[in-house]
Amino acid sequence: MKKLLKGGHVVDPRSGIDGPCDVLIEDGRIARIGRDIPVDGATIVEIPSGLVVCPGFIDMHVHLREPGQEHKETVATGTAAAAAGGFTAVACMPNTTPVNDNANVTTLILAKAAEANLARVYPIGAVSKGSKGELLADISELRQAGCVAISDDGHPVATALLMRRALEYAGMFDMPLIEHCEDPTLKGDGVAHEGFQASLLGLRGIPGAAEALGVERGVLLAELTGSHLHIAHMSARASIRAVRKGKEAGVRVTCEVAPHHFTLTDVALGSPIAYDTNTKMNPPLREAADRDAMIAGLVDGTVDAIATDHAPHHYDEKQVEFDRAPFGIVGLETAIPLTLDRLLHSGLLRLPRIVELLSTNPARILKVPGGALAEGDPADITILAPDLKVRVDARSFRSRSKNTPFDGWELRGGVAATIVGGRTVFTNADAGLQTI
Ligand SMILES: [Zn+2]
């Protein structure tokens, strides 16, 4: 089976390609990249001008909710959402029920992913048993079962000592520890960013310092252990400052930002609909100076990855008072339009940097295949339609949950097709691409 993607604009930062190129796919792998590749019996797929062929995007922070919370999402619906959102792979957090703290759960997730056969799934194992922050999980067992990183996401690692041990243990396998940074004593029972908007709405606040304290602790422990720490979903300007300082000092620290944190501020909590629970997430939407600091980090290279923190919740769970609603929004099917609209078309980032944030760097951080269009690699490819007009329609999401603050938004830029291992798992009829 040979397929020739002909006439596309290829962007691959790792090989330095940013221009017209053909891509030949053979037996699920990239056989050749170059100008005017001879057809030689391959099925030709003409890429209309304006579309961009990239290495497959990897969302390194999603919650697939299976096992245990299948009313919110399953591995099948989550990977369908990933494919429709332009992601060829996702890494899923361990806060399922039961928690992914042993090989049985990891194996179950991988079996479900193989059955769904859409986007690739890389499980993340728990740092501690049950993510309870008491005993370390068997990280070597998790590694052998297929976990690519460890995290107690949803919460920070409970104590500095446990985190130190986890970093040392994960370091033996050169796996990153992904930290949900938060000082629980400072966060308290806060539900929104501490500031003008929270005061106006009468909501209990969470200061940016609650997150930055966690980042500072993590950077210090990464320095102490020499292990790789990855900071999840950064939102506060003091967090970026701490990461920048750590990087300058040579600490092995990387970090990610979610599209909602470079798009929205806490003003969204009051308008257009006040107390919309789809604006409630943890870390919370912060003030403009924090949002701008995230953008500055994306521009200057401090931020390594864009990750969605895709957090599906059932309609009923979000249809309650703001105080009582669970934190989180879905992100897989809005991430690319938001990124292209807010970062590319605003002139802040160029396409190679965007591909680096969504593909090259996540693959490097998790040490998984992909992240480049290299000959011999699995043909995981995302085709973008940067000028496509997209209207977000939550009802049409593949995800089982629809909890998004972006419903009805009109954005410029979308996904044309998603190819995993040479097989097309999603084609967008609006993007002018023939069925591939
Ligand atoms: Zn988290």
Short mmCIF file of C-alpha atoms and ligand atoms in Angstrom, two decimals:
data_model
loop_
_atom_site.label_atom_id
_atom_site.label_comp_id
_atom_site.label_asym_id
_atom_site.label_seq_id
_atom_site.Cartn_x
_atom_site.Cartn_y
_atom_site.Cartn_z
CA MET A 1 0.00 0.00 0.00
CA LYS A 2 1.61 3.20 -1.22
CA LYS A 3 0.14 6.67 -0.86
CA LEU A 4 1.67 9.87 -2.19
CA LEU A 5 0.67 13.17 -0.59
CA LYS A 6 1.37 15.51 -3.48
CA GLY A 7 1.87 19.25 -3.56
CA GLY A 8 1.45 20.09 0.11
CA HIS A 9 3.30 22.68 2.13
CA VAL A 10 5.30 20.61 4.61
CA VAL A 11 6.35 22.02 7.97
CA ASP A 12 8.70 19.87 10.03
CA PRO A 13 10.93 21.80 12.43
CA ARG A 14 13.12 18.83 13.29
CA SER A 15 14.27 18.36 9.71
CA GLY A 16 14.05 22.06 8.95
CA ILE A 17 11.49 21.65 6.15
CA ASP A 18 9.13 24.59 5.60
CA GLY A 19 8.02 24.51 1.99
CA PRO A 20 6.40 22.53 -0.80
CA CYS A 21 7.19 18.81 -0.58
CA ASP A 22 5.66 15.45 -1.40
CA VAL A 23 5.35 12.74 1.23
CA LEU A 24 5.38 9.08 0.23
CA ILE A 25 3.74 6.68 2.67
CA GLU A 26 4.43 2.98 2.33
CA ASP A 27 3.20 0.21 4.65
CA GLY A 28 2.19 2.73 7.30
CA ARG A 29 5.57 4.42 7.37
CA ILE A 30 7.08 7.49 5.81
CA ALA A 31 9.09 6.17 2.88
CA ARG A 32 10.30 9.42 1.38
CA ILE A 33 9.99 13.18 1.60
CA GLY A 34 11.09 15.47 -1.19
CA ARG A 35 10.20 17.46 -4.27
CA ASP A 36 8.51 15.74 -7.21
CA ILE A 37 8.60 12.16 -5.93
CA PRO A 38 7.71 9.81 -8.85
CA VAL A 39 4.23 8.26 -8.56
CA ASP A 40 5.46 4.73 -9.19
CA GLY A 41 2.18 2.92 -8.52
CA ALA A 42 1.20 4.95 -5.45
CA THR A 43 -2.30 6.31 -4.87
CA ILE A 44 -2.03 10.05 -5.32
CA VAL A 45 -3.59 12.39 -2.79
CA GLU A 46 -3.51 15.94 -4.12
CA ILE A 47 -3.09 18.39 -1.26
CA PRO A 48 -4.94 21.60 -2.19
CA SER A 49 -2.87 24.75 -1.94
CA GLY A 50 -3.12 26.43 1.44
CA LEU A 51 -3.10 23.18 3.39
CA VAL A 52 -0.11 22.32 5.56
CA VAL A 53 1.30 18.84 6.16
CA CYS A 54 2.83 18.41 9.64
CA PRO A 55 4.15 15.63 11.83
CA GLY A 56 1.24 14.24 13.89
CA PHE A 57 0.21 16.37 16.85
CA ILE A 58 0.56 14.86 20.32
CA ASP A 59 -1.61 16.09 23.20
CA MET A 60 0.40 15.22 26.26
CA HIS A 61 -2.32 16.00 28.80
CA VAL A 62 -5.76 14.45 28.46
CA HIS A 63 -8.21 12.70 30.77
CA LEU A 64 -9.86 9.75 29.02
CA ARG A 65 -11.90 8.79 32.14
CA GLU A 66 -11.80 5.04 31.41
CA PRO A 67 -11.84 2.91 33.52
CA GLY A 68 -14.53 4.05 35.90
CA GLN A 69 -16.12 7.23 34.55
CA GLU A 70 -17.36 6.14 31.15
CA HIS A 71 -20.36 8.46 31.37
CA LYS A 72 -17.88 11.33 30.83
CA GLU A 73 -15.58 9.77 28.22
CA THR A 74 -14.13 6.44 27.09
CA VAL A 75 -10.87 5.60 25.42
CA ALA A 76 -12.88 5.15 22.19
CA THR A 77 -14.75 8.48 22.35
CA GLY A 78 -11.67 10.33 23.61
CA THR A 79 -9.47 9.05 20.81
CA ALA A 80 -12.22 9.85 18.29
CA ALA A 81 -12.19 13.41 19.65
CA ALA A 82 -8.40 13.43 19.38
CA ALA A 83 -8.50 12.32 15.74
CA ALA A 84 -11.15 14.94 14.90
CA GLY A 85 -9.05 17.54 16.70
CA GLY A 86 -5.92 16.76 14.65
CA PHE A 87 -4.11 14.71 17.29
CA THR A 88 -2.48 11.44 16.23
CA ALA A 89 -1.56 10.60 19.82
CA VAL A 90 -2.56 11.51 23.36
CA ALA A 91 -1.03 10.87 26.77
CA CYS A 92 -3.71 10.11 29.36
CA MET A 93 -3.60 11.02 33.04
CA PRO A 94 -3.90 8.30 35.68
CA ASN A 95 -6.80 9.74 37.73
CA THR A 96 -9.26 7.10 36.56
CA THR A 97 -11.25 4.80 38.85
CA PRO A 98 -9.30 2.79 39.79
CA VAL A 99 -6.22 4.96 39.46
CA ASN A 100 -3.64 3.85 36.90
CA ASP A 101 -1.07 2.90 39.53
CA ASN A 102 -0.42 -0.69 38.38
CA ALA A 103 0.12 -2.73 35.23
CA ASN A 104 -3.47 -4.04 35.12
CA VAL A 105 -4.96 -0.60 34.57
CA THR A 106 -2.25 0.39 32.07
CA THR A 107 -2.85 -2.81 30.12
CA LEU A 108 -6.61 -2.22 30.09
CA ILE A 109 -6.19 1.31 28.70
CA LEU A 110 -3.81 0.09 26.00
CA ALA A 111 -6.20 -2.75 25.06
CA LYS A 112 -9.09 -0.27 24.75
CA ALA A 113 -6.90 2.01 22.63
CA ALA A 114 -5.94 -0.86 20.32
CA GLU A 115 -9.63 -1.77 19.99
CA ALA A 116 -10.62 1.82 19.12
CA ASN A 117 -7.71 2.00 16.67
CA LEU A 118 -7.82 5.78 16.21
CA ALA A 119 -5.24 8.02 17.90
CA ARG A 120 -2.33 6.40 19.72
CA VAL A 121 -2.60 6.37 23.50
CA TYR A 122 0.33 6.73 25.89
CA PRO A 123 -0.74 6.09 29.48
CA ILE A 124 0.75 8.12 32.32
CA GLY A 125 1.10 6.18 35.57
CA ALA A 126 0.47 7.47 39.07
CA VAL A 127 3.33 8.71 41.25
CA SER A 128 1.75 7.26 44.38
CA LYS A 129 -0.57 4.33 45.05
CA GLY A 130 -4.12 5.51 44.44
CA SER A 131 -2.57 8.98 43.90
CA LYS A 132 -3.06 9.28 47.65
CA GLY A 133 0.38 10.73 48.27
CA GLU A 134 1.44 8.09 50.80
CA LEU A 135 3.32 5.22 49.13
CA LEU A 136 5.15 5.36 45.82
CA ALA A 137 3.56 3.35 43.02
CA ASP A 138 5.65 0.61 41.42
CA ILE A 139 7.09 2.85 38.76
CA SER A 140 9.18 0.10 37.18
CA GLU A 141 6.05 -2.03 36.74
CA LEU A 142 4.20 0.92 35.21
CA ARG A 143 7.11 1.56 32.86
CA GLN A 144 7.18 -2.06 31.71
CA ALA A 145 3.42 -2.03 31.15
CA GLY A 146 3.78 0.94 28.80
CA CYS A 147 3.52 4.14 30.85
CA VAL A 148 5.59 7.00 29.45
CA ALA A 149 5.55 9.34 32.47
CA ILE A 150 4.27 9.56 36.04
CA SER A 151 1.95 12.09 37.65
CA ASP A 152 -0.54 12.49 40.49
CA ASP A 153 -2.42 15.00 38.32
CA GLY A 154 -5.56 16.41 39.81
CA HIS A 155 -3.36 17.03 42.83
CA PRO A 156 0.27 17.91 43.42
CA VAL A 157 2.58 15.18 44.71
CA ALA A 158 1.71 15.27 48.41
CA THR A 159 5.08 15.95 50.02
CA ALA A 160 8.51 17.16 48.95
CA LEU A 161 10.09 13.92 50.15
CA LEU A 162 7.71 11.75 48.12
CA MET A 163 8.38 13.93 45.10
CA ARG A 164 12.11 13.65 45.58
CA ARG A 165 11.88 9.84 45.72
CA ALA A 166 9.56 9.76 42.70
CA LEU A 167 11.95 11.95 40.70
CA GLU A 168 14.86 9.67 41.64
CA TYR A 169 12.87 6.55 40.78
CA ALA A 170 11.51 7.90 37.47
CA GLY A 171 14.99 9.22 36.68
CA MET A 172 16.29 5.64 36.63
CA PHE A 173 14.04 5.04 33.61
CA ASP A 174 14.56 8.53 32.20
CA MET A 175 10.81 9.17 32.50
CA PRO A 176 9.49 12.65 33.24
CA LEU A 177 7.46 13.37 36.34
CA ILE A 178 4.54 15.59 35.34
CA GLU A 179 3.52 17.85 38.20
CA HIS A 180 0.17 19.50 38.81
CA CYS A 181 1.61 22.49 40.65
CA GLU A 182 -0.43 23.77 43.54
CA ASP A 183 0.09 24.47 47.20
CA PRO A 184 -3.13 22.99 48.64
CA THR A 185 -2.88 25.02 51.84
CA LEU A 186 -2.83 28.26 49.87
CA LYS A 187 -5.44 27.14 47.35
CA GLY A 188 -7.77 26.22 50.18
CA ASP A 189 -11.33 25.90 48.95
CA GLY A 190 -10.88 28.52 46.22
CA VAL A 191 -12.81 28.15 42.99
CA ALA A 192 -11.60 31.08 40.86
CA HIS A 193 -8.53 33.25 40.31
CA GLU A 194 -8.06 35.58 43.27
CA GLY A 195 -8.58 39.10 41.99
CA PHE A 196 -11.08 41.70 40.88
CA GLN A 197 -13.41 39.32 39.03
CA ALA A 198 -13.65 36.81 41.89
CA SER A 199 -14.41 39.65 44.31
CA LEU A 200 -17.05 41.04 41.97
CA LEU A 201 -18.73 37.65 41.66
CA GLY A 202 -18.30 36.70 45.31
CA LEU A 203 -16.17 33.65 44.56
CA ARG A 204 -13.38 32.35 46.79
CA GLY A 205 -10.01 33.04 45.24
CA ILE A 206 -6.93 30.99 44.34
CA PRO A 207 -3.87 33.23 44.02
CA GLY A 208 -1.31 32.61 41.27
CA ALA A 209 1.21 32.08 44.06
CA ALA A 210 -0.55 28.79 44.97
CA GLU A 211 0.61 27.43 41.61
CA ALA A 212 4.00 29.14 41.56
CA LEU A 213 4.91 27.71 44.98
CA GLY A 214 4.45 24.26 43.45
CA VAL A 215 6.58 25.20 40.46
CA GLU A 216 9.36 26.56 42.69
CA ARG A 217 9.33 23.37 44.78
CA GLY A 218 9.39 21.20 41.66
CA VAL A 219 12.26 23.09 40.04
CA LEU A 220 14.33 22.85 43.23
CA LEU A 221 13.71 19.09 43.50
CA ALA A 222 14.48 18.55 39.81
CA GLU A 223 17.76 20.35 40.43
CA LEU A 224 18.46 18.25 43.52
CA THR A 225 17.79 14.94 41.76
CA GLY A 226 18.93 15.78 38.23
CA SER A 227 15.69 14.22 36.97
CA HIS A 228 13.27 15.59 34.37
CA LEU A 229 10.30 17.52 35.73
CA HIS A 230 7.47 18.62 33.44
CA ILE A 231 5.09 21.30 34.70
CA ALA A 232 1.46 20.72 33.67
CA HIS A 233 -1.06 23.40 32.61
CA MET A 234 0.75 26.57 33.68
CA SER A 235 -1.43 29.61 34.25
CA ALA A 236 0.33 32.10 36.55
CA ARG A 237 2.97 34.62 35.55
CA ALA A 238 5.10 33.76 38.57
CA SER A 239 5.17 30.13 37.36
CA ILE A 240 6.65 31.11 34.00
CA ARG A 241 9.24 33.19 35.83
CA ALA A 242 10.21 30.18 37.97
CA VAL A 243 10.52 27.89 34.92
CA ARG A 244 12.59 30.47 33.05
CA LYS A 245 14.94 30.81 36.02
CA GLY A 246 15.22 27.02 36.32
CA LYS A 247 16.02 26.61 32.65
CA GLU A 248 18.67 29.32 32.85
CA ALA A 249 20.26 27.43 35.74
CA GLY A 250 20.37 24.25 33.66
CA VAL A 251 17.62 22.40 35.54
CA ARG A 252 15.82 19.71 33.51
CA VAL A 253 12.43 21.37 33.56
CA THR A 254 9.87 21.63 30.75
CA CYS A 255 6.35 23.00 30.78
CA GLU A 256 3.04 23.21 28.96
CA VAL A 257 0.24 25.75 28.55
CA ALA A 258 -3.39 24.97 27.65
CA PRO A 259 -5.25 26.88 24.92
CA HIS A 260 -7.80 28.27 27.41
CA HIS A 261 -4.98 29.88 29.39
CA PHE A 262 -3.59 31.76 26.40
CA THR A 263 -7.07 32.64 25.09
CA LEU A 264 -9.28 33.55 28.04
CA THR A 265 -9.05 35.55 31.25
CA ASP A 266 -11.19 35.50 34.38
CA VAL A 267 -13.44 38.12 32.75
CA ALA A 268 -15.11 35.09 31.11
CA LEU A 269 -16.51 34.10 34.53
CA GLY A 270 -18.81 37.11 34.45
CA SER A 271 -19.57 37.46 30.75
CA PRO A 272 -21.25 36.70 28.41
CA ILE A 273 -22.92 34.37 30.93
CA ALA A 274 -22.14 34.97 34.61
CA TYR A 275 -21.14 31.90 36.62
CA ASP A 276 -20.89 29.68 33.52
CA THR A 277 -19.41 26.50 35.00
CA ASN A 278 -17.62 25.89 31.69
CA THR A 279 -15.27 28.68 32.76
CA LYS A 280 -14.36 26.79 35.94
CA MET A 281 -11.10 24.94 35.70
CA ASN A 282 -8.05 24.23 37.82
CA PRO A 283 -5.75 26.09 37.53
CA PRO A 284 -8.32 28.85 37.02
CA LEU A 285 -8.58 31.39 34.23
CA ARG A 286 -6.41 34.23 35.46
CA GLU A 287 -6.08 37.94 34.82
CA ALA A 288 -4.77 39.55 31.65
CA ALA A 289 -1.18 39.91 32.92
CA ASP A 290 -1.04 36.14 33.50
CA ARG A 291 -2.58 35.34 30.11
CA ASP A 292 -0.06 37.69 28.49
CA ALA A 293 2.81 36.00 30.36
CA MET A 294 1.69 32.63 28.91
CA ILE A 295 1.75 34.17 25.44
CA ALA A 296 5.19 35.68 26.09
CA GLY A 297 6.45 32.25 27.16
CA LEU A 298 5.05 30.69 23.99
CA VAL A 299 6.80 33.36 21.93
CA ASP A 300 10.20 33.37 23.68
CA GLY A 301 10.57 29.57 23.91
CA THR A 302 10.11 29.17 27.68
CA VAL A 303 6.96 27.13 27.05
CA ASP A 304 7.72 23.74 25.52
CA ALA A 305 4.29 22.40 24.65
CA ILE A 306 0.65 23.25 24.12
CA ALA A 307 -1.50 20.60 25.85
CA THR A 308 -5.26 20.68 26.33
CA ASP A 309 -5.88 19.26 29.82
CA HIS A 310 -8.97 17.74 28.10
CA ALA A 311 -11.25 17.17 31.12
CA PRO A 312 -14.65 15.80 30.12
CA HIS A 313 -17.54 16.15 32.56
CA HIS A 314 -21.13 15.10 32.07
CA TYR A 315 -23.76 17.80 31.44
CA ASP A 316 -25.50 17.10 34.75
CA GLU A 317 -22.29 17.46 36.71
CA LYS A 318 -21.66 20.94 35.30
CA GLN A 319 -25.32 22.07 35.60
CA VAL A 320 -24.94 23.05 39.24
CA GLU A 321 -23.88 26.15 41.18
CA PHE A 322 -20.42 27.44 40.26
CA ASP A 323 -19.10 26.50 43.70
CA ARG A 324 -20.17 22.89 43.40
CA ALA A 325 -19.25 22.22 39.77
CA PRO A 326 -16.21 20.08 38.96
CA PHE A 327 -13.14 21.79 37.50
CA GLY A 328 -12.24 21.35 33.82
CA ILE A 329 -13.27 21.63 30.18
CA VAL A 330 -12.89 19.49 27.07
CA GLY A 331 -10.13 20.66 24.77
CA LEU A 332 -9.24 18.16 22.08
CA GLU A 333 -11.61 19.50 19.41
CA THR A 334 -10.95 23.21 19.94
CA ALA A 335 -7.18 23.31 20.54
CA ILE A 336 -6.04 23.64 16.93
CA PRO A 337 -8.57 26.32 15.86
CA LEU A 338 -7.73 28.34 19.00
CA THR A 339 -3.99 27.96 18.43
CA LEU A 340 -4.18 28.96 14.77
CA ASP A 341 -6.60 31.81 15.37
CA ARG A 342 -4.94 33.27 18.46
CA LEU A 343 -1.25 32.56 17.87
CA LEU A 344 -0.72 32.18 14.10
CA HIS A 345 -3.15 34.69 12.61
CA SER A 346 -2.39 37.25 15.28
CA GLY A 347 1.20 37.13 14.04
CA LEU A 348 2.60 35.97 17.40
CA LEU A 349 3.96 32.61 16.22
CA ARG A 350 4.97 31.13 12.90
CA LEU A 351 3.90 27.64 11.82
CA PRO A 352 7.20 25.87 12.57
CA ARG A 353 7.03 27.05 16.20
CA ILE A 354 3.40 25.91 16.45
CA VAL A 355 4.38 22.45 15.14
CA GLU A 356 7.23 22.37 17.65
CA LEU A 357 4.75 23.09 20.50
CA LEU A 358 2.21 20.49 19.35
CA SER A 359 4.40 17.72 17.96
CA THR A 360 8.19 17.95 18.10
CA ASN A 361 8.43 18.87 21.78
CA PRO A 362 5.71 16.60 23.21
CA ALA A 363 7.41 13.65 21.45
CA ARG A 364 10.79 14.73 22.86
CA ILE A 365 9.47 15.24 26.40
CA LEU A 366 7.64 11.90 26.54
CA LYS A 367 10.30 10.11 24.46
CA VAL A 368 7.68 8.57 22.20
CA PRO A 369 7.84 8.00 18.43
CA GLY A 370 6.77 10.80 16.12
CA GLY A 371 7.35 14.50 16.39
CA ALA A 372 8.97 14.61 12.97
CA LEU A 373 8.42 13.45 9.41
CA ALA A 374 11.49 11.24 9.26
CA GLU A 375 11.89 8.52 6.67
CA GLY A 376 11.22 5.14 8.27
CA ASP A 377 9.05 6.59 11.06
CA PRO A 378 5.36 5.66 11.44
CA ALA A 379 3.30 7.87 9.11
CA ASP A 380 1.56 9.95 11.79
CA ILE A 381 0.53 13.14 10.04
CA THR A 382 -1.70 16.12 10.79
CA ILE A 383 -2.90 18.17 7.82
CA LEU A 384 -3.91 21.70 8.73
CA ALA A 385 -6.25 24.09 6.95
CA PRO A 386 -4.93 27.34 8.46
CA ASP A 387 -7.45 29.56 6.67
CA LEU A 388 -10.54 27.41 7.18
CA LYS A 389 -13.43 29.21 8.90
CA VAL A 390 -14.43 27.11 11.88
CA ARG A 391 -17.54 27.51 14.00
CA VAL A 392 -17.26 25.55 17.24
CA ASP A 393 -20.34 23.39 17.72
CA ALA A 394 -20.18 21.41 20.95
CA ARG A 395 -23.10 19.20 19.89
CA SER A 396 -21.02 17.84 17.02
CA PHE A 397 -18.05 16.91 19.24
CA ARG A 398 -16.91 13.29 19.08
CA SER A 399 -16.12 13.59 22.76
CA ARG A 400 -18.84 12.21 25.02
CA SER A 401 -18.78 15.49 26.94
CA LYS A 402 -19.57 18.97 25.67
CA ASN A 403 -18.26 21.14 28.51
CA THR A 404 -16.59 23.94 26.59
CA PRO A 405 -16.68 27.71 26.99
CA PHE A 406 -15.99 28.07 23.25
CA ASP A 407 -19.34 26.83 21.90
CA GLY A 408 -20.45 29.04 19.02
CA TRP A 409 -17.05 30.74 18.65
CA GLU A 410 -15.92 31.53 15.12
CA LEU A 411 -12.25 30.90 14.56
CA ARG A 412 -9.85 30.95 11.65
CA GLY A 413 -7.93 27.70 11.16
CA GLY A 414 -8.77 24.05 11.48
CA VAL A 415 -7.82 20.46 10.82
CA ALA A 416 -8.11 18.99 7.30
CA ALA A 417 -7.11 15.40 8.06
CA THR A 418 -5.48 13.16 10.63
CA ILE A 419 -3.39 10.18 9.58
CA VAL A 420 -2.17 7.54 12.04
CA GLY A 421 0.26 4.89 10.85
CA GLY A 422 -0.58 5.74 7.24
CA ARG A 423 -4.32 5.27 7.84
CA THR A 424 -6.67 8.24 7.64
CA VAL A 425 -8.65 8.40 10.88
CA PHE A 426 -10.29 11.77 10.21
CA THR A 427 -11.05 13.89 7.16
CA ASN A 428 -12.77 17.26 7.37
CA ALA A 429 -15.19 17.58 4.46
CA ASP A 430 -15.04 21.39 4.68
CA ALA A 431 -11.30 21.58 4.04
CA GLY A 432 -11.44 20.69 0.33
CA LEU A 433 -9.42 17.54 0.65
CA GLN A 434 -10.51 14.46 -1.29
CA THR A 435 -11.22 11.40 0.84
CA ILE A 436 -7.87 9.90 1.61
ZN ZN B 1 -3.93 19.04 36.77
#
